[in-house]
């Protein structure tokens, strides 16, 4: 049975707008005892089919027509439990409207060009269809039109589509795998959890890529285990695991929802080109054809929890990778267009999702809930959240807090179109603070000022945030050059052989991050002076990105410096750095050197909090600086517990900074931490 749907132009003439269509029906492949229901939202499709089969090597495919409902959803019920079977959809879309003058309707201009761009990276098997690991069309070797059909044979099927709601996939091109949720490992592990997610104010985050952690990990692993979830679980459970040595309590994993734009399992990728939002990435699993990624990722999250780590995953909802299933289902519904009909590209990745569209918004929320309910993840970092929009982010927060009140939500608040940091002040989102990142870089190169440092170390509460837990303070992430390459004195940003000054500035950056109100974040390997040899975009270079554990041993003093600061911050004595709300102005007292950016900050100066009084001082210059503190605390009665090289919680026994006559003398490129009593 074929059910016609009005075209965009026809719908508008009839007072309908397909862009506002939505449905509350469960979507995907839904197993209910002895039957499997296939549902797909395709509001303008002329026809939709589903093809399913049990054997990848020798498929005997069964293709069924779906029936269109009145809300843009297509449905077919097969009276058999197809758990573990493979499937994909075909969507037959309308041709571009032709105006009376014989030209394409301007609302559809640019589709041919953009369709080619969207599909150009799909691996060609010689038949005009992307490779699907053993499941290919019988179509002849001919050119396809903009909808993936052979223009000379209009009855040929369009490209096979990986179900956006598939719970597992064999590869980025599909097929999807039917999965009975009643057979889920642990059956909703979130309801059995014993791990308690830390409060925002208690987080210390490390951002890491699965394969970067594993490639050179000093542990016996099979080569395939070094590619993904199972190997990382073994590394996390090792006594000598780097993450446990460092002492962070939260890991933010770079994207791991099914990743496109690569074709071999071993291909390295950062993961920012997703093609499905429910399935853990097939290339990170040992047996993707069996759906092993489901159990492997669930077990990985449990291992992190068992070892005391909260798990955040980086999610990318602002654009879609290739092969692009949402584009093949309905490009106009799911993607923004410019004035000429082409795809907008504020993401820099070729397309921008219409996140505000009802079913795009639902896809986002449904998939996030899925990762909480079935994998027990603790939170998410939203890539280019500016393109998602504040209204959608508010709905995301509302929906997820009903499932997990402690969920951690972090936004990357910018895009090539703008910045929404200020617009998130009334929400429960934290944001990556790019202002902090750039200011600290300039400050430690001698170009900042005292006031700027006070603002950022105070949680950015005077402008950007409504409270300190809304800022994620960092100086390095996966993007752009890593810290040591950015600040090195060496030419061409070559930080692979850092100078003594490079190392010292790294220590000062660590101290500033750990003493700042807000959420501290470091990048994996930063504590070992990680270098990418000056490369500013290493998104496909696994050898460059791999954590060099031998280098961390070489710079063990720097690793220990980070580790000791993290341990102190998370201790009872470091409570003054971990405020959940904005303190009164009297909480801080500031002291400074004349005509210099060197400064000292006293915490809990008004004794308003149940926390030890602390004082942090920093000198980013290459000359000695004198901090005048005649009206401040008498540091001769306080205990210095850290400087730019050492951290001794019992107090530095020798070579403490000189304090005399109310003046603190700071050596060049130095910092110090004092504790009252």
Tab-separated table of N, CA and C in Angstrom, residues 204 246-247 511 514-515 560-578 603 612-616 639-642 647-651 673-676:
chain	number	residue	atom	x	y	z
A	204	UNK	N	36.076	17.158	39.303
A	204	UNK	CA	37.360	17.439	38.655
A	204	UNK	C	37.386	16.553	37.416
A	246	UNK	N	46.183	9.965	38.688
A	246	UNK	CA	45.982	11.410	38.623
A	246	UNK	C	45.013	11.896	39.692
A	247	UNK	N	43.974	11.109	39.979
A	247	UNK	CA	43.073	11.448	41.071
A	247	UNK	C	41.827	12.212	40.688
A	511	UNK	N	47.866	25.305	39.001
A	511	UNK	CA	47.526	25.896	40.294
A	511	UNK	C	46.345	26.854	40.165
A	514	UNK	N	43.055	24.885	39.681
A	514	UNK	CA	42.607	24.190	40.885
A	514	UNK	C	42.195	25.143	42.005
A	515	UNK	N	42.666	26.380	41.966
A	515	UNK	CA	42.278	27.367	42.980
A	515	UNK	C	41.079	28.204	42.551
A	560	UNK	N	52.999	14.621	39.310
A	560	UNK	CA	52.767	14.663	40.756
A	560	UNK	C	52.230	16.014	41.197
A	561	UNK	N	52.691	17.086	40.552
A	561	UNK	CA	52.212	18.424	40.894
A	561	UNK	C	50.708	18.527	40.634
A	562	UNK	N	50.268	18.075	39.470
A	562	UNK	CA	48.834	18.048	39.166
A	562	UNK	C	48.092	17.176	40.170
A	563	UNK	N	48.636	15.991	40.400
A	563	UNK	CA	47.970	15.023	41.270
A	563	UNK	C	47.775	15.578	42.679
A	564	UNK	N	48.783	16.259	43.210
A	564	UNK	CA	48.688	16.798	44.566
A	564	UNK	C	47.697	17.953	44.655
A	565	UNK	N	47.659	18.789	43.634
A	565	UNK	CA	46.677	19.872	43.627
A	565	UNK	C	45.255	19.316	43.571
A	566	UNK	N	45.049	18.296	42.740
A	566	UNK	CA	43.719	17.688	42.633
A	566	UNK	C	43.306	17.080	43.967
A	567	UNK	N	44.216	16.359	44.592
A	567	UNK	CA	43.900	15.719	45.873
A	567	UNK	C	43.547	16.754	46.930
A	568	UNK	N	44.295	17.854	46.978
A	568	UNK	CA	44.000	18.882	47.973
A	568	UNK	C	42.651	19.536	47.693
A	569	UNK	N	42.387	19.851	46.428
A	569	UNK	CA	41.116	20.498	46.099
A	569	UNK	C	39.932	19.641	46.534
A	570	UNK	N	40.027	18.334	46.360
A	570	UNK	CA	38.924	17.438	46.691
A	570	UNK	C	38.861	17.087	48.174
A	571	UNK	N	39.852	17.520	48.943
A	571	UNK	CA	39.885	17.194	50.369
A	571	UNK	C	39.047	18.186	51.170
A	572	UNK	N	38.851	17.868	52.427
A	572	UNK	CA	38.124	18.768	53.328
A	572	UNK	C	38.823	20.118	53.424
A	573	UNK	N	40.132	20.122	53.364
A	573	UNK	CA	40.894	21.370	53.487
A	573	UNK	C	40.755	22.253	52.255
A	574	UNK	N	40.303	21.685	51.135
A	574	UNK	CA	40.156	22.472	49.916
A	574	UNK	C	38.744	22.962	49.661
A	575	UNK	N	37.876	22.890	50.671
A	575	UNK	CA	36.468	23.255	50.492
A	575	UNK	C	36.271	24.691	50.012
A	576	UNK	N	37.180	25.581	50.374
A	576	UNK	CA	37.014	26.989	49.994
A	576	UNK	C	37.071	27.184	48.483
A	577	UNK	N	37.630	26.212	47.761
A	577	UNK	CA	37.681	26.293	46.299
A	577	UNK	C	36.435	25.697	45.645
A	578	UNK	N	35.600	25.005	46.442
A	578	UNK	CA	34.514	24.207	45.863
A	578	UNK	C	33.145	24.749	46.283
A	603	UNK	N	40.927	33.464	50.509
A	603	UNK	CA	39.625	32.804	50.440
A	603	UNK	C	39.044	32.670	51.846
A	612	UNK	N	38.491	26.103	55.698
A	612	UNK	CA	39.770	26.669	56.102
A	612	UNK	C	40.073	27.917	55.282
A	613	UNK	N	40.642	28.932	55.918
A	613	UNK	CA	41.079	30.123	55.190
A	613	UNK	C	42.352	29.790	54.414
A	614	UNK	N	42.361	30.173	53.146
A	614	UNK	CA	43.492	29.899	52.272
A	614	UNK	C	43.927	31.184	51.588
A	615	UNK	N	45.175	31.212	51.147
A	615	UNK	CA	45.671	32.339	50.357
A	615	UNK	C	46.523	31.798	49.223
A	616	UNK	N	46.209	32.264	48.016
A	616	UNK	CA	46.948	31.867	46.827
A	616	UNK	C	47.601	33.101	46.229
A	639	UNK	N	50.749	28.521	57.209
A	639	UNK	CA	51.585	27.420	56.725
A	639	UNK	C	51.598	27.423	55.199
A	640	UNK	N	52.786	27.554	54.611
A	640	UNK	CA	52.881	27.441	53.158
A	640	UNK	C	52.934	25.967	52.797
A	641	UNK	N	51.983	25.539	51.968
A	641	UNK	CA	51.911	24.115	51.634
A	641	UNK	C	52.251	23.832	50.169
A	642	UNK	N	52.381	24.883	49.359
A	642	UNK	CA	52.719	24.645	47.949
A	642	UNK	C	53.461	25.834	47.378
A	647	UNK	N	54.374	20.447	46.494
A	647	UNK	CA	53.109	20.485	47.221
A	647	UNK	C	53.235	19.519	48.391
A	648	UNK	N	53.292	20.078	49.588
A	648	UNK	CA	53.416	19.273	50.806
A	648	UNK	C	52.277	19.648	51.742
A	649	UNK	N	51.312	18.754	51.907
A	649	UNK	CA	50.141	19.080	52.712
A	649	UNK	C	50.507	19.335	54.177
A	650	UNK	N	51.613	18.786	54.639
A	650	UNK	CA	52.054	19.053	56.013
A	650	UNK	C	52.809	20.370	56.122
A	651	UNK	N	53.056	20.987	54.971
A	651	UNK	CA	53.768	22.259	54.956
A	651	UNK	C	55.167	22.097	54.401
A	673	UNK	N	50.703	28.587	47.920
A	673	UNK	CA	49.437	28.387	48.619
A	673	UNK	C	49.717	28.313	50.109
A	674	UNK	N	48.953	29.099	50.881
A	674	UNK	CA	49.095	29.137	52.332
A	674	UNK	C	47.779	28.739	52.986
A	675	UNK	N	47.904	28.133	54.154
A	675	UNK	CA	46.749	27.691	54.930
A	675	UNK	C	46.848	28.293	56.327
A	676	UNK	N	45.745	28.840	56.805
A	676	UNK	CA	45.750	29.451	58.130
A	676	UNK	C	45.940	28.382	59.202
